[in-house]
Tab-separated table of C-alpha atoms in Angstrom:
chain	number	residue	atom	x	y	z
F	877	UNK	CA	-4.660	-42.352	63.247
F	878	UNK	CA	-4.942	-39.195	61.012
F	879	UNK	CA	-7.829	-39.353	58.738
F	880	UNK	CA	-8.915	-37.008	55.898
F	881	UNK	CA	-12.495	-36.048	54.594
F	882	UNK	CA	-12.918	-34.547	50.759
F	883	UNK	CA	-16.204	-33.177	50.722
F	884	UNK	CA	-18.132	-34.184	47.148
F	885	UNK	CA	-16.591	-36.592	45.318
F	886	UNK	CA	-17.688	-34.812	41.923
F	887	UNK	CA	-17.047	-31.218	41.539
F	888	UNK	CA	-18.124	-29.095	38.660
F	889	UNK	CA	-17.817	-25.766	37.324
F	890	UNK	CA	-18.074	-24.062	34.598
F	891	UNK	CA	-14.514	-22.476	32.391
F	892	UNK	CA	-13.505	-19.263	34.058
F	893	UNK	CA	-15.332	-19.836	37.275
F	894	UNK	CA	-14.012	-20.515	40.615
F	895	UNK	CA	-12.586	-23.729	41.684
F	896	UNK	CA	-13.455	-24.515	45.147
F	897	UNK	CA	-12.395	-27.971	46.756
F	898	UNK	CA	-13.205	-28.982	49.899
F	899	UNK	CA	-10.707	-31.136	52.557
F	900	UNK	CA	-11.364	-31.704	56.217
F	901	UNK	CA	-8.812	-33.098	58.014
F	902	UNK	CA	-8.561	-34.846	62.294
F	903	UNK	CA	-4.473	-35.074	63.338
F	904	UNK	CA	-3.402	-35.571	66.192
F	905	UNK	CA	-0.057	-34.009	65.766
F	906	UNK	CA	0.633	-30.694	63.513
F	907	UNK	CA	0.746	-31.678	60.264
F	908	UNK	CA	1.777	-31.503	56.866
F	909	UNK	CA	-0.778	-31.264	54.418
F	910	UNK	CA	-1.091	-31.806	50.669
F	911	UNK	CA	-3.287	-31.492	47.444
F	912	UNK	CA	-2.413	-33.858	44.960
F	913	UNK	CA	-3.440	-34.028	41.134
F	914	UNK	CA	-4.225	-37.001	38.888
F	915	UNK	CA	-4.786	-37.200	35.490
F	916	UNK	CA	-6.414	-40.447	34.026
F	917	UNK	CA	-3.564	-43.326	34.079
F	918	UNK	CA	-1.227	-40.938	35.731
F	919	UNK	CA	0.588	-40.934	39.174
F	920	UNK	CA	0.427	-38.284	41.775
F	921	UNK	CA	1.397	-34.953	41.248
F	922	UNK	CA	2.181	-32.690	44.349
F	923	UNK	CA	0.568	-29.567	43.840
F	924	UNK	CA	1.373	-27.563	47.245
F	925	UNK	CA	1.897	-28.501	50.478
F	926	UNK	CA	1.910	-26.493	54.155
F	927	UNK	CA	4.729	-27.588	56.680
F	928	UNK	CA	4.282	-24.899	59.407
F	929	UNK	CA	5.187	-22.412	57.367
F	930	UNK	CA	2.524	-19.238	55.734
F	931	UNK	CA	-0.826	-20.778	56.175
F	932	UNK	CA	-2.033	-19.608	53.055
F	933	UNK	CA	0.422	-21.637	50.112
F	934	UNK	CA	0.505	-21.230	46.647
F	935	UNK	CA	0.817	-24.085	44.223
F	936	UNK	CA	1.692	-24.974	40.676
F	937	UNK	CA	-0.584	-24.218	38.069
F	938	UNK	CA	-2.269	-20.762	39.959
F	939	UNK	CA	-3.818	-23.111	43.169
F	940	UNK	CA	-3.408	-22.324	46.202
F	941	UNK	CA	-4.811	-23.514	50.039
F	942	UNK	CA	-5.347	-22.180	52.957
F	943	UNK	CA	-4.373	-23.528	56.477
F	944	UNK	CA	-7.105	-22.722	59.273
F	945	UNK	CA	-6.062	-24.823	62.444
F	946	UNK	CA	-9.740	-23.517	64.097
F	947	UNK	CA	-11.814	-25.040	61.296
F	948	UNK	CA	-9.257	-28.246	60.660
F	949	UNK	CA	-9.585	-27.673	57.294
F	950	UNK	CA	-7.057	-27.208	53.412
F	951	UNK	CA	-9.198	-26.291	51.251
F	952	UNK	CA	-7.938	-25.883	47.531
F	953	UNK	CA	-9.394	-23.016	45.291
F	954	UNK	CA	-8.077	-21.525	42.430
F	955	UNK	CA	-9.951	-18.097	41.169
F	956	UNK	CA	-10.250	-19.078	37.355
F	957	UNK	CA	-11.140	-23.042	35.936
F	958	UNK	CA	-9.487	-23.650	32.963
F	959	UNK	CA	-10.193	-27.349	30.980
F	960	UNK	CA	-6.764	-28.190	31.583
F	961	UNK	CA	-7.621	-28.454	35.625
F	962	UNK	CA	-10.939	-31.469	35.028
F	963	UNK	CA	-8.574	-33.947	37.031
F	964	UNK	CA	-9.088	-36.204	40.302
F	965	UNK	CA	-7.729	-34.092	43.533
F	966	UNK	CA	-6.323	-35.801	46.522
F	967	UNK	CA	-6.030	-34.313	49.706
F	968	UNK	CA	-3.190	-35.845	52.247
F	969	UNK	CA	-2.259	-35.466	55.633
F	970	UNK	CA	1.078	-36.567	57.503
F	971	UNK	CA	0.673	-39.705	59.913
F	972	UNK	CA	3.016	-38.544	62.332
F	973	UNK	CA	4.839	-35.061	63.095
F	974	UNK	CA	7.401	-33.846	60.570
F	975	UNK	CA	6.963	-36.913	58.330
F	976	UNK	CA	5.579	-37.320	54.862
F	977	UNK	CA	4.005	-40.823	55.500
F	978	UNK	CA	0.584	-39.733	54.096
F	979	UNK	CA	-2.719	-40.577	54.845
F	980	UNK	CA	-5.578	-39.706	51.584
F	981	UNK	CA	-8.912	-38.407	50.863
F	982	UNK	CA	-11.070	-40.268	49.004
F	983	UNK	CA	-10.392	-37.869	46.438
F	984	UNK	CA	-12.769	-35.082	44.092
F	985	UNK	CA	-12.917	-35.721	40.536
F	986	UNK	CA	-13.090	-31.871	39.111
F	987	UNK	CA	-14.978	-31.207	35.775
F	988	UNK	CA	-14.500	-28.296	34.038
F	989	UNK	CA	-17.893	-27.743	31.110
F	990	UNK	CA	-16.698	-25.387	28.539
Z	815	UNK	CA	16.755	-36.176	36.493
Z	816	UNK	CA	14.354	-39.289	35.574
Z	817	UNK	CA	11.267	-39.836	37.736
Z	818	UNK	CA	10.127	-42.496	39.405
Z	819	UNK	CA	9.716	-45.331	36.797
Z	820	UNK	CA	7.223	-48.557	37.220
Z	821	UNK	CA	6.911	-51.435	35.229
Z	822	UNK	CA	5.158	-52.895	33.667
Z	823	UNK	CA	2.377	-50.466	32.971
Z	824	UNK	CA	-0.387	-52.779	32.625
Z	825	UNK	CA	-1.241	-56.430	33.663
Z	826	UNK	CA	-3.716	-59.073	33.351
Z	827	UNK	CA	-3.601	-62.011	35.383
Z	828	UNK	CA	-6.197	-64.718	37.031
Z	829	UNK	CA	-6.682	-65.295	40.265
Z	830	UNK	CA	-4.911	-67.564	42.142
Z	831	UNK	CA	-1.662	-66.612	40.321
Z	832	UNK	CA	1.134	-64.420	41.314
Z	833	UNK	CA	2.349	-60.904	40.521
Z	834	UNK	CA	5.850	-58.750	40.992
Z	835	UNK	CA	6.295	-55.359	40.273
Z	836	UNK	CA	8.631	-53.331	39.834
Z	837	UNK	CA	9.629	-49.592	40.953
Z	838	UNK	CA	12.946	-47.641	40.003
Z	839	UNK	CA	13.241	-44.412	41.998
Z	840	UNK	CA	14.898	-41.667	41.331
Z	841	UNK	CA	18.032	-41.701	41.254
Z	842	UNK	CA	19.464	-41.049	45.022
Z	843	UNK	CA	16.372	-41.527	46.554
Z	844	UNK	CA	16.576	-44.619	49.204
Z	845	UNK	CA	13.119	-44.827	50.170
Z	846	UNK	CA	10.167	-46.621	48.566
Z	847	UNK	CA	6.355	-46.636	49.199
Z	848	UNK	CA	4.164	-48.202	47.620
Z	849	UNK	CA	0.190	-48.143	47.908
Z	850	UNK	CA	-2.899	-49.575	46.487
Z	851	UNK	CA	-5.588	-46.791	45.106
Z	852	UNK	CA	-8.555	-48.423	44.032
Z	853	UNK	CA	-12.105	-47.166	43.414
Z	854	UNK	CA	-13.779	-48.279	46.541
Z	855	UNK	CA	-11.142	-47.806	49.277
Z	856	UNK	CA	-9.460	-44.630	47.578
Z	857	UNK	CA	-5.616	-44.796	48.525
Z	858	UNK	CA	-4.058	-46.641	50.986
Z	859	UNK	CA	-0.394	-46.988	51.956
Z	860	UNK	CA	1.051	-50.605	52.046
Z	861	UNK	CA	4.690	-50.478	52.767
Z	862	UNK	CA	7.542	-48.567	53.187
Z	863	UNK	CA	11.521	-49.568	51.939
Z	864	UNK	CA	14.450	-47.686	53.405
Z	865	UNK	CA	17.715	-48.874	52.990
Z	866	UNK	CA	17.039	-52.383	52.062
Z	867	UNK	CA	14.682	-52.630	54.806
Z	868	UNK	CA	10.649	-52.687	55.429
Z	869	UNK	CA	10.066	-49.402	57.670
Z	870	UNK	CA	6.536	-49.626	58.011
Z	871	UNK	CA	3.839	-51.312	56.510
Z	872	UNK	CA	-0.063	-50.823	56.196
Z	873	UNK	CA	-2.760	-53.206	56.885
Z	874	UNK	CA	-2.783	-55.538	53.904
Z	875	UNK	CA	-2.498	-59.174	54.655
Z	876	UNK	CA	0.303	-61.000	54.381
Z	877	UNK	CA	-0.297	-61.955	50.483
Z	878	UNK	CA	1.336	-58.562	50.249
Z	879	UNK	CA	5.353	-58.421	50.487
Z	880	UNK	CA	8.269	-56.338	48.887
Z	881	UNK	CA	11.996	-56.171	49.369
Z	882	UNK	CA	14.544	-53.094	48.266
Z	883	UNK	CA	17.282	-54.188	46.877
Z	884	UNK	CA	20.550	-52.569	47.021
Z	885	UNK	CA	20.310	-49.851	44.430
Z	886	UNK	CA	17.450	-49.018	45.902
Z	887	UNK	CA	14.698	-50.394	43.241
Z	888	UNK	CA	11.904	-52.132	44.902
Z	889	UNK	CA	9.617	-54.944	43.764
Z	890	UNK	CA	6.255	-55.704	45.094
Z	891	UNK	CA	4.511	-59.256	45.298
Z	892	UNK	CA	1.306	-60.148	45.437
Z	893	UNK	CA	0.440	-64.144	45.980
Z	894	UNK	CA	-2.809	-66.075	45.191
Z	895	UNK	CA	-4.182	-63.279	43.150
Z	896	UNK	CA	-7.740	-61.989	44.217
Z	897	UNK	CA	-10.251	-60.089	42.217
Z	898	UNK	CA	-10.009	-57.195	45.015
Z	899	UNK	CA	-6.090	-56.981	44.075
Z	900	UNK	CA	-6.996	-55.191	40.971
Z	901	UNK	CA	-5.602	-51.745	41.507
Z	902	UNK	CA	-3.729	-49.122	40.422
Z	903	UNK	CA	-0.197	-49.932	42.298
Z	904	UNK	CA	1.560	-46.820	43.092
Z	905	UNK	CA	5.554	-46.679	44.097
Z	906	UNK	CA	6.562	-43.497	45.348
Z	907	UNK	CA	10.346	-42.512	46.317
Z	908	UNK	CA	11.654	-40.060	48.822
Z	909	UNK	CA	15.258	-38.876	49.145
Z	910	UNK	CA	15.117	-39.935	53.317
Z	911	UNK	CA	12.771	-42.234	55.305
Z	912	UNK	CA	9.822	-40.936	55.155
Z	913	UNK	CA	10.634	-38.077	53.069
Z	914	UNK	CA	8.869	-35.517	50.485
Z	915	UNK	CA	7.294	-38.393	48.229
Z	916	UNK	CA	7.574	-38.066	44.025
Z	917	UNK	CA	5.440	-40.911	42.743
Z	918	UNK	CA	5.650	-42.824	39.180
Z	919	UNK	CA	2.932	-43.049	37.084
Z	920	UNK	CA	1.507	-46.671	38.427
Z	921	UNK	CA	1.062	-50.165	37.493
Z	922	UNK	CA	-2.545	-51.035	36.557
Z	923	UNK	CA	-3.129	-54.876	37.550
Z	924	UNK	CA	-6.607	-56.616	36.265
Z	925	UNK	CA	-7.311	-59.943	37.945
Z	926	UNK	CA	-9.869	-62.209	36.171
């Protein structure tokens, strides 16, 4: 099974600085992987996703991820917090090869102090 | 195009009782998930509805069911209510099984 590892489950940074979250990932298979976004008493929102494709992916909303295979890690980062970002992050990974059946991260709840 | 819509949004009910929600996917979308998040074990897939059929299911106990119904909305059921149910239920659709999921904005269940 495909598991995924979110690394601090409370991030915070200050407005203007650098967003950095962390996501770890073990697949058997190549994957597809995913950051999602959820605001309180929302659902899911995808913000980017790799399928094979450029290893470095740009989002919605000015995030973007990197793919290193080596390091088996997604991390999300985006150069410039802005209060609209505080939010809970979910990273995902694909159970099986070329399907979206998704296995989550605990999840990092971001704070952004003005 | 309308997103994925859930109802209802909120729901209190004692244990022992029963529950049934429901999820409307988009429209043209055959596939359903649906998954539990809750603060403790995070988010965790519990079944999948493709064409009126369960695809594949996650390990909840058998309190748990759904059926898809032809137009593709799905319901959910949970029996003999347990504090632990309360959760956030999530319903996600996908145009194809297994598919690029779009997810609704949840049903938040409180058992007391």
């Amino acid at each position: 099974a495909q598991s995924v590892t979110q690394l601090g489950s409370h991030v915070s940074v200050s407005e203007g600085a650098l967003v950095l979250l962390r996501c770890n990932y073990s697949s058997s298979v190549p994957p597809y992987l995913f950051w999602y976004v959820q605001y309180p008493n929302q659902g899911l929102q995808l913000l980017l996703k790799y399928t094979s494709a450029a290893t470095l992916v740009k989002g919605i909303n000015g995030f973007e991820a990197e793919f290193k295979k080596s390091e088996t890690s997604f991390h999300l980062t985006k150069p410039s917090a802005h209060m609209s970002d505080a939010a809970e992050y979910f990273c995902a990974v694909s159970e099986e090869a070329g399907s979206y059946q998704l296995t989550f991260g605990k999840g990092t709840k971001l704070s952004v102090i003005p | 195009k309308a997103g994925v819509t859930q109802t209802p949004r909120y729901l209190i009910k004692t244990r022992g009782q029963q529950v049934t929600l429901s999820c409307s996917p988009i429209s043209g979308h055959r596939s359903v998930s649906w998954y539990q998040q809750t603060p403790g074990q995070g988010l965790q897939f519990l079944f999948e509805y493709f064409s009126e059929t369960q695809r594949n299911k996650g390990n909840f106990p058998g309190r748990f069911s759904g059926r898809q119904f032809s137009n593709s909305r799905s319901e959910m059921n949970v029996s003999t209510l347990e504090l632990g149910d309360s959760a956030l239920y999530l319903c996600a659709s996908s145009l194809v099984e297994r598919g690029e999921q779009f997810f609704g904005p949840g049903t938040r269940l409180t058992v007391l």
